[in-house]
Short mmCIF file of C-alpha atoms (C1' of nucleotides) in Angstrom, two decimals:
data_model
loop_
_atom_site.label_atom_id
_atom_site.label_comp_id
_atom_site.label_asym_id
_atom_site.label_seq_id
_atom_site.Cartn_x
_atom_site.Cartn_y
_atom_site.Cartn_z
CA UNK A 1 -13.59 5.35 -30.73
CA UNK A 2 -12.65 4.87 -27.27
CA UNK A 3 -13.15 7.37 -24.13
CA UNK A 4 -10.23 9.22 -23.22
CA UNK A 5 -8.08 6.84 -24.76
CA UNK A 6 -4.52 7.96 -24.70
CA UNK A 7 -2.96 5.40 -27.28
CA UNK A 8 -1.13 6.98 -29.95
CA UNK A 9 0.04 5.22 -33.06
CA UNK A 10 3.69 3.76 -33.24
CA UNK A 11 5.96 1.27 -34.48
CA UNK A 12 4.44 -2.54 -33.98
CA UNK A 13 5.15 -4.32 -30.34
CA UNK A 14 7.73 -6.79 -31.43
CA UNK A 15 7.19 -9.24 -29.07
CA UNK A 16 10.47 -9.88 -27.29
CA UNK A 17 10.71 -12.61 -24.85
CA UNK A 18 13.36 -12.96 -22.57
CA UNK A 19 12.34 -16.30 -21.12
CA UNK A 20 15.07 -17.84 -18.72
CA UNK A 21 18.92 -17.18 -20.20
CA UNK A 22 20.08 -14.38 -21.77
CA UNK A 23 23.12 -15.22 -23.91
CA UNK A 24 26.01 -13.68 -21.46
CA UNK A 25 24.11 -14.37 -18.48
CA UNK A 26 25.32 -18.14 -17.72
CA UNK A 27 28.64 -17.14 -16.52
CA UNK A 28 28.24 -17.09 -12.62
CA UNK A 29 26.36 -19.24 -10.92
CA UNK A 30 23.98 -17.31 -8.83
CA UNK A 31 21.58 -14.81 -11.04
CA UNK A 32 22.40 -11.42 -10.54
CA UNK A 33 19.34 -9.20 -9.66
CA UNK A 34 18.32 -8.29 -13.07
CA UNK A 35 18.49 -12.06 -14.32
CA UNK A 36 15.98 -13.15 -12.02
CA UNK A 37 12.12 -13.60 -12.67
CA UNK A 38 9.68 -11.58 -11.12
CA UNK A 39 8.39 -14.40 -9.55
CA UNK A 40 11.84 -15.07 -7.57
CA UNK A 41 12.02 -11.74 -5.93
CA UNK A 42 11.40 -11.55 -2.25
CA UNK A 43 10.09 -8.24 -2.44
CA UNK A 44 7.57 -9.05 -5.15
CA UNK A 45 6.51 -12.02 -3.04
CA UNK A 46 5.80 -9.56 0.12
CA UNK A 47 4.37 -7.46 -2.06
CA UNK A 48 1.63 -9.70 -3.41
CA UNK A 49 1.40 -11.26 -0.13
CA UNK A 50 0.27 -7.91 1.18
CA UNK A 51 -2.31 -7.37 -1.44
CA UNK A 52 -3.85 -10.86 -0.85
CA UNK A 53 -4.34 -10.18 2.85
CA UNK A 54 -6.06 -7.18 1.99
CA UNK A 55 -8.20 -8.56 -0.31
CA UNK A 56 -8.65 -11.61 2.14
CA UNK A 57 -9.79 -9.22 4.90
CA UNK A 58 -11.49 -7.12 3.07
CA UNK A 59 -15.28 -8.73 3.82
CA UNK A 60 -14.60 -8.91 7.74
CA UNK A 61 -13.58 -5.08 7.91
CA UNK A 62 -16.12 -4.39 5.88
CA UNK A 63 -18.56 -5.53 8.33
CA UNK A 64 -16.57 -3.68 11.01
CA UNK A 65 -16.97 -0.33 8.75
CA UNK A 66 -13.10 -0.11 9.26
CA UNK A 67 -9.84 -0.40 6.99
CA UNK A 68 -7.10 -2.42 7.57
CA UNK A 69 -4.78 0.19 9.13
CA UNK A 70 -7.61 1.59 11.19
CA UNK A 71 -8.25 -1.95 12.69
CA UNK A 72 -4.45 -2.27 13.51
CA UNK A 73 -4.40 1.19 15.00
CA UNK A 74 -7.68 -0.26 17.15
CA UNK A 75 -6.01 -3.12 17.90
CA UNK A 76 -2.44 -1.54 18.90
CA UNK A 77 -4.80 0.85 21.70
CA UNK A 78 -6.29 -1.88 22.92
CA UNK A 79 -3.33 -3.60 23.53
CA UNK A 80 -1.90 -0.05 25.48
CA UNK A 81 -4.25 2.73 25.51
CA UNK A 82 -3.07 6.19 26.26
CA UNK A 83 -0.36 6.19 23.77
CA UNK A 84 1.42 9.47 21.91
CA UNK A 85 0.99 9.64 17.81
CA UNK A 86 4.27 8.76 17.92
CA UNK A 87 4.34 5.93 19.90
CA UNK A 88 1.95 4.40 18.19
CA UNK A 89 3.25 5.27 15.14
CA UNK A 90 6.20 3.38 15.92
CA UNK A 91 4.33 0.06 17.03
CA UNK A 92 2.44 0.38 13.27
CA UNK A 93 5.72 1.58 11.66
CA UNK A 94 3.69 4.75 10.54
CA UNK A 95 4.78 8.52 10.88
CA UNK A 96 2.39 11.14 11.62
CA UNK A 97 1.83 12.26 8.30
CA UNK A 98 -0.15 8.81 7.42
CA UNK A 99 -1.61 8.17 11.12
CA UNK A 100 -3.15 12.00 11.45
CA UNK A 101 -5.66 11.43 9.08
CA UNK A 102 -6.81 7.73 10.00
CA UNK A 103 -6.66 9.06 13.97
CA UNK A 104 -9.28 11.38 12.56
CA UNK A 105 -11.49 9.33 11.24
CA UNK A 106 -11.48 7.34 13.79
CA UNK A 107 -12.21 9.52 16.48
CA UNK A 108 -14.95 11.32 13.61
CA UNK A 109 -16.16 7.73 13.84
CA UNK A 110 -16.60 7.76 17.78
CA UNK A 111 -13.80 5.10 18.30
CA UNK A 112 -11.20 7.07 20.26
CA UNK A 113 -10.21 10.18 21.49
CA UNK A 114 -7.46 12.80 20.25
CA UNK A 115 -6.27 14.99 23.49
CA UNK A 116 -3.21 17.20 23.79
CA UNK A 117 -1.09 16.09 26.93
CA UNK A 118 -1.31 18.36 29.31
CA UNK A 119 2.32 18.32 30.50
CA UNK A 120 3.38 18.73 27.11
CA UNK A 121 1.26 20.26 24.48
CA UNK A 122 3.29 18.76 21.31
CA UNK A 123 2.26 15.67 22.32
CA UNK A 124 -0.92 14.13 21.61
CA UNK A 125 -2.65 11.05 23.41
CA UNK A 126 -4.82 8.61 22.00
CA UNK A 127 -7.35 6.51 23.86
CA UNK A 128 -9.81 4.05 23.02
CA UNK A 129 -13.55 5.20 23.65
CA UNK A 130 -16.36 2.74 24.86
CA UNK A 131 -17.33 2.07 21.06
CA UNK A 132 -13.74 1.64 20.26
CA UNK A 133 -13.41 -1.21 22.77
CA UNK A 134 -16.59 -3.12 21.52
CA UNK A 135 -15.35 -2.93 17.93
CA UNK A 136 -11.92 -4.32 19.15
CA UNK A 137 -13.90 -7.17 21.26
CA UNK A 138 -16.63 -7.89 17.83
CA UNK A 139 -13.44 -8.05 15.89
CA UNK A 140 -11.90 -10.70 18.22
CA UNK A 141 -14.81 -13.03 17.73
CA UNK A 142 -14.91 -12.91 13.54
CA UNK A 143 -12.92 -15.46 11.92
CA UNK A 144 -11.04 -13.51 9.20
CA UNK A 145 -9.28 -15.44 6.31
CA UNK A 146 -6.51 -17.52 7.81
CA UNK A 147 -6.40 -20.18 5.29
CA UNK A 148 -2.46 -20.06 4.87
CA UNK A 149 -2.05 -23.55 3.41
CA UNK A 150 1.06 -23.66 6.12
CA UNK A 151 1.42 -26.69 8.80
CA UNK A 152 1.31 -25.10 12.08
CA UNK A 153 5.17 -25.07 12.24
CA UNK A 154 5.78 -23.66 9.23
CA UNK A 155 3.36 -20.79 9.81
CA UNK A 156 5.45 -19.86 13.17
CA UNK A 157 8.62 -19.75 11.37
CA UNK A 158 7.22 -17.96 8.39
CA UNK A 159 6.05 -15.41 11.23
CA UNK A 160 9.46 -15.17 12.60
CA UNK A 161 11.41 -14.95 9.54
CA UNK A 162 9.02 -11.98 7.87
CA UNK A 163 9.85 -10.24 11.51
CA UNK A 164 13.48 -10.85 10.93
CA UNK A 165 13.19 -9.12 7.35
CA UNK A 166 11.11 -6.52 8.28
CA UNK A 167 13.74 -6.03 11.18
CA UNK A 168 16.96 -5.83 9.17
CA UNK A 169 15.33 -4.11 5.80
CA UNK A 170 14.63 -1.18 8.48
CA UNK A 171 18.16 -1.46 10.06
CA UNK A 172 19.87 -1.61 6.98
CA UNK A 173 17.86 1.70 5.27
CA UNK A 174 18.89 3.64 8.60
CA UNK A 175 22.42 2.58 7.47
CA UNK B 1 -2.97 27.07 20.10
CA UNK B 2 -2.30 24.33 17.82
CA UNK B 3 -2.96 24.77 13.70
CA UNK B 4 -5.99 23.20 12.71
CA UNK B 5 -5.90 20.86 15.70
CA UNK B 6 -9.14 19.36 16.22
CA UNK B 7 -8.97 17.60 19.56
CA UNK B 8 -11.73 18.30 21.91
CA UNK B 9 -11.69 18.12 25.31
CA UNK B 10 -13.04 15.14 26.80
CA UNK B 11 -12.75 12.82 30.14
CA UNK B 12 -9.10 11.37 30.77
CA UNK B 13 -7.19 8.98 28.87
CA UNK B 14 -7.60 6.01 31.70
CA UNK B 15 -4.49 4.36 30.53
CA UNK B 16 -6.03 0.35 30.41
CA UNK B 17 -3.52 -2.14 29.49
CA UNK B 18 -4.63 -5.47 28.07
CA UNK B 19 -1.33 -7.01 28.04
CA UNK B 20 -1.88 -10.77 28.50
CA UNK B 21 -4.32 -12.46 29.84
CA UNK B 22 -8.04 -11.48 29.94
CA UNK B 23 -9.72 -12.93 32.87
CA UNK B 24 -11.53 -15.66 30.99
CA UNK B 25 -9.09 -16.44 28.22
CA UNK B 26 -7.29 -18.84 29.38
CA UNK B 27 -9.85 -21.63 28.83
CA UNK B 28 -8.46 -22.52 25.29
CA UNK B 29 -4.78 -23.38 24.67
CA UNK B 30 -4.82 -21.95 21.42
CA UNK B 31 -5.55 -18.07 21.53
CA UNK B 32 -8.11 -16.79 19.22
CA UNK B 33 -7.36 -13.78 17.16
CA UNK B 34 -8.48 -11.29 19.63
CA UNK B 35 -6.23 -12.38 22.19
CA UNK B 36 -2.76 -12.25 20.02
CA UNK B 37 -1.02 -8.88 20.39
CA UNK B 38 0.01 -6.85 17.18
CA UNK B 39 3.23 -8.40 16.79
CA UNK B 40 1.99 -12.12 16.65
CA UNK B 41 -0.32 -11.31 13.67
CA UNK B 42 1.28 -12.98 10.38
CA UNK B 43 -0.59 -10.43 8.19
CA UNK B 44 1.06 -7.16 10.46
CA UNK B 45 4.38 -9.11 9.91
CA UNK B 46 3.74 -9.17 5.81
CA UNK B 47 2.07 -5.28 5.85
CA UNK B 48 5.44 -4.16 7.81
CA UNK B 49 7.95 -6.22 6.11
CA UNK B 50 6.13 -4.30 2.77
CA UNK B 51 6.23 -0.92 4.10
CA UNK B 52 10.13 -1.51 5.19
CA UNK B 53 10.68 -3.36 1.52
CA UNK B 54 9.54 0.13 0.21
CA UNK B 55 11.50 2.49 2.50
CA UNK B 56 14.39 0.36 1.51
CA UNK B 57 14.20 0.06 -2.01
CA UNK B 58 13.12 3.70 -2.13
CA UNK B 59 16.82 5.16 -2.68
CA UNK B 60 17.74 3.29 -5.34
CA UNK B 61 14.57 3.22 -7.43
CA UNK B 62 14.65 7.16 -6.85
CA UNK B 63 17.84 6.91 -9.12
CA UNK B 64 15.68 5.28 -11.54
CA UNK B 65 13.26 7.89 -11.27
CA UNK B 66 10.57 5.05 -10.62
CA UNK B 67 8.32 3.77 -7.68
CA UNK B 68 7.63 0.43 -6.85
CA UNK B 69 5.21 -0.83 -8.96
CA UNK B 70 6.41 0.89 -11.88
CA UNK B 71 9.47 -1.02 -12.02
CA UNK B 72 7.69 -4.36 -11.42
CA UNK B 73 6.00 -3.54 -14.33
CA UNK B 74 9.31 -2.63 -16.58
CA UNK B 75 10.41 -5.77 -15.16
CA UNK B 76 7.41 -7.92 -16.12
CA UNK B 77 7.03 -6.40 -19.41
CA UNK B 78 11.28 -7.25 -19.88
CA UNK B 79 10.19 -10.62 -19.52
CA UNK B 80 7.37 -10.74 -21.67
CA UNK B 81 6.75 -7.83 -23.95
CA UNK B 82 3.74 -7.09 -25.62
CA UNK B 83 1.25 -8.40 -23.00
CA UNK B 84 -2.21 -6.92 -22.66
CA UNK B 85 -3.20 -4.82 -19.69
CA UNK B 86 -5.12 -8.20 -17.95
CA UNK B 87 -2.01 -10.19 -18.60
CA UNK B 88 0.41 -7.54 -17.10
CA UNK B 89 -2.39 -7.19 -14.30
CA UNK B 90 -2.21 -11.07 -13.68
CA UNK B 91 1.34 -11.39 -12.74
CA UNK B 92 1.37 -8.05 -11.05
CA UNK B 93 -2.07 -9.10 -9.10
CA UNK B 94 -3.47 -5.59 -9.93
CA UNK B 95 -6.42 -5.01 -12.01
CA UNK B 96 -6.76 -2.03 -14.84
CA UNK B 97 -7.85 0.50 -12.44
CA UNK B 98 -4.76 0.11 -10.82
CA UNK B 99 -2.38 -0.34 -13.93
CA UNK B 100 -3.77 1.86 -16.24
CA UNK B 101 -2.82 4.95 -14.52
CA UNK B 102 1.04 3.64 -13.74
CA UNK B 103 1.39 2.52 -17.57
CA UNK B 104 0.19 6.08 -18.49
CA UNK B 105 2.82 7.62 -16.59
CA UNK B 106 5.51 4.81 -17.86
CA UNK B 107 4.23 5.56 -21.33
CA UNK B 108 4.65 9.73 -20.63
CA UNK B 109 7.98 9.04 -19.86
CA UNK B 110 8.86 7.55 -22.69
CA UNK B 111 9.48 3.81 -21.13
CA UNK B 112 6.80 2.03 -23.11
CA UNK B 113 3.85 1.89 -25.54
CA UNK B 114 -0.05 1.33 -25.02
CA UNK B 115 -1.42 0.34 -28.50
CA UNK B 116 -5.00 -0.97 -28.99
CA UNK B 117 -4.72 -4.62 -30.52
CA UNK B 118 -5.67 -4.24 -34.27
CA UNK B 119 -7.13 -7.89 -33.81
CA UNK B 120 -9.29 -6.76 -30.67
CA UNK B 121 -9.85 -3.32 -30.22
CA UNK B 122 -10.85 -3.89 -26.46
CA UNK B 123 -7.18 -5.05 -25.60
CA UNK B 124 -4.18 -2.92 -25.23
CA UNK B 125 -0.94 -3.98 -25.61
CA UNK B 126 1.93 -2.78 -23.63
CA UNK B 127 5.68 -2.86 -25.35
CA UNK B 128 8.73 -1.33 -23.77
CA UNK B 129 10.83 0.89 -25.80
CA UNK B 130 14.21 0.95 -26.18
CA UNK B 131 14.49 3.46 -23.06
CA UNK B 132 12.43 0.87 -21.29
CA UNK B 133 14.70 -2.03 -22.06
CA UNK B 134 17.83 0.52 -21.19
CA UNK B 135 16.42 1.39 -17.71
CA UNK B 136 15.74 -2.55 -17.13
CA UNK B 137 19.28 -2.93 -17.59
CA UNK B 138 20.45 -0.18 -15.37
CA UNK B 139 18.45 -1.88 -12.45
CA UNK B 140 19.80 -4.64 -12.97
CA UNK B 141 22.91 -3.26 -11.91
CA UNK B 142 22.26 -1.51 -9.53
CA UNK B 143 22.38 -3.40 -5.85
CA UNK B 144 19.01 -2.70 -3.79
CA UNK B 145 19.04 -3.37 0.04
CA UNK B 146 18.87 -7.41 0.42
CA UNK B 147 20.22 -7.23 3.76
CA UNK B 148 17.55 -9.72 4.64
CA UNK B 149 19.33 -11.24 7.66
CA UNK B 150 18.36 -14.53 6.82
CA UNK B 151 20.82 -17.56 5.84
CA UNK B 152 20.44 -18.59 2.13
CA UNK B 153 18.47 -22.01 2.81
CA UNK B 154 15.63 -19.83 5.12
CA UNK B 155 15.91 -17.15 2.76
CA UNK B 156 14.81 -19.39 -0.14
CA UNK B 157 12.07 -21.08 2.31
CA UNK B 158 10.71 -17.74 3.20
CA UNK B 159 10.42 -17.15 -0.57
CA UNK B 160 8.64 -20.38 -0.90
CA UNK B 161 6.10 -20.11 1.72
CA UNK B 162 5.12 -16.35 1.44
CA UNK B 163 4.08 -17.34 -2.08
CA UNK B 164 2.11 -20.25 -0.80
CA UNK B 165 0.57 -18.09 1.65
CA UNK B 166 -0.35 -15.58 -1.00
CA UNK B 167 -1.32 -17.85 -3.43
CA UNK B 168 -3.67 -19.93 -0.34
CA UNK B 169 -5.02 -16.49 0.64
CA UNK B 170 -5.98 -15.24 -2.91
CA UNK B 171 -7.76 -19.33 -3.21
CA UNK B 172 -9.50 -18.87 -0.11
CA UNK B 173 -11.03 -15.11 -0.92
CA UNK B 174 -12.29 -16.81 -4.26
CA UNK B 175 -14.16 -19.10 -2.18
"C1'" DT C 1 16.05 35.90 30.73
"C1'" DG C 2 16.17 35.59 25.67
"C1'" DC C 3 17.12 33.27 21.84
"C1'" DT C 4 18.03 29.46 18.95
"C1'" DA C 5 17.48 24.27 18.10
"C1'" DT C 6 14.87 20.36 18.52
"C1'" DT C 7 10.33 17.83 18.68
"C1'" DA C 8 5.60 16.19 17.94
"C1'" DG C 9 2.17 16.91 14.99
"C1'" DA C 10 -0.68 18.27 11.24
"C1'" DT C 11 -0.81 19.68 6.67
"C1'" DC C 12 0.16 18.92 1.37
"C1'" DG C 13 1.51 17.21 -3.16
"C1'" DT C 14 1.93 12.94 -5.52
"C1'" DA C 15 1.40 8.02 -6.30
"C1'" DT C 16 -0.63 3.86 -5.59
"C1'" DG C 17 -4.80 -0.07 -4.38
"C1'" DC C 18 -9.44 -0.91 -4.82
"C1'" DG C 19 -14.67 -0.86 -5.44
"C1'" DA C 20 -18.60 0.88 -8.63
"C1'" DT C 21 -19.01 2.72 -12.84
"C1'" DA C 22 -19.15 4.14 -17.77
"C1'" DC C 23 -17.66 2.95 -22.21
"C1'" DA C 24 -16.39 0.71 -27.25
"C1'" DT C 25 -15.75 -3.90 -28.82
"C1'" DT C 26 -17.19 -8.32 -29.54
"C1'" DC C 27 -20.00 -12.22 -28.46
"C1'" DG C 28 -23.92 -15.25 -28.91
"C1'" DT C 29 -27.82 -16.26 -29.95
"C1'" DA C 30 -32.78 -15.99 -31.21
"C1'" DT D 1 -28.44 -10.00 -38.73
"C1'" DA D 2 -30.10 -7.41 -34.67
"C1'" DC D 3 -29.81 -7.14 -29.88
"C1'" DG D 4 -29.03 -8.08 -25.26
"C1'" DA D 5 -24.66 -9.96 -22.52
"C1'" DA D 6 -20.18 -10.23 -21.91
"C1'" DT D 7 -15.29 -8.43 -22.34
"C1'" DG D 8 -11.45 -5.34 -21.39
"C1'" DT D 9 -10.25 -0.57 -20.21
"C1'" DA D 10 -10.45 3.32 -18.67
"C1'" DT D 11 -12.58 7.14 -14.91
"C1'" DC D 12 -13.85 8.36 -10.48
"C1'" DG D 13 -13.86 8.91 -5.57
"C1'" DC D 14 -11.94 7.45 -0.86
"C1'" DA D 15 -8.27 5.61 1.62
"C1'" DT D 16 -3.33 4.92 2.69
"C1'" DA D 17 2.08 5.91 2.24
"C1'" DC D 18 5.30 9.16 2.01
"C1'" DG D 19 8.49 13.46 1.38
"C1'" DA D 20 8.46 17.97 2.11
"C1'" DT D 21 6.93 21.80 4.46
"C1'" DC D 22 4.74 24.20 8.39
"C1'" DT D 23 3.38 25.53 13.66
"C1'" DA D 24 3.55 25.56 18.46
"C1'" DA D 25 5.56 23.65 22.16
"C1'" DT D 26 9.48 22.84 24.95
"C1'" DA D 27 14.78 22.27 25.43
"C1'" DG D 28 19.05 24.05 25.83
"C1'" DC D 29 22.01 27.30 26.38
"C1'" DA D 30 24.76 31.94 26.64
#
DNA sequence: TGCTATTAGATCGTATGCGATACATTCGTA
DNA sequence: TACGAATGTATCGCATACGATCTAATAGCA
């Protein structure tokens, strides 16, 4: 028998295949969310593209010894040093519950410092160390996979539209 | 003093701002990856758009009592029932190490069954229960946030280009 | 001044992703 | 047909995300 399998006997599969058209679906021209296939969901395209980016970058990031969010944090701090956790969070679209552990790891690795702001002890200011800046420079020169298969103008428009999408989702979510 | 703070005394921040142009960067017209700002990275646009989708869908998915990957699994199974873990994984771009725990939770919740294929005991076939199909129907009728801020033709092109991007990243990663 | 509300981070629990590995089953082939 | 290789899932450990909650520090105000 299997290891800790968990599968239980039950009725047979039934192999129902809801391919394209459900019987009463053709009344509207525009399909409702339920009638679309998975491949048609924009959310799923973005979700799976994000997974693909993570895998494509994995090899290069491993050479730096960083994960993707760690790398993003280094890049954001290189652009502006001495940011507070909140400020950095705004740029990365993350909050302290996610950011704090990441920053502590980077501090432990010697790439940045976390210091309470003397003027407001609630805030923690993050600054890159020499090692952190060296890491950023090193990351500049390594070519992460960028085989997008898109022409330059398509690439630029895609970038803009993804940003527009993101910002509008955030706006709509905030109500 | 703070709770378990971890911050240590050290030299002062130094507030170095590498805004746009580093001294020797202007020799090429096209900026190298290191000279771009965070907002210019397509990977970051996709990463943050994915976060934004997750937050936008959170409310609706909570009503279903599902997470996003759980919902995707239900949708994919509704399209084709009785898939193996591998087949489902191909559609979701996930492998068994991620999928198995998700499927076990959905099984425990009563939305699907996991059964070893009698013809090949290595494979596990997944089929939706009545409850799982009801959940899919319920999800059809609830409007998840879709305020993309894009015109229909832009939306369609965005969808296509994100998929192209994803597929080319996967191809390039496989070498 | 003293008290309460607000703010900024940190902590905790849960749910993915994912590399590495374990394990049972099946396949290939000598 | 026996046995090592390949295959399909599952398990484990680590690193995010994120809601809920905690704590210290500050702000606001009677």
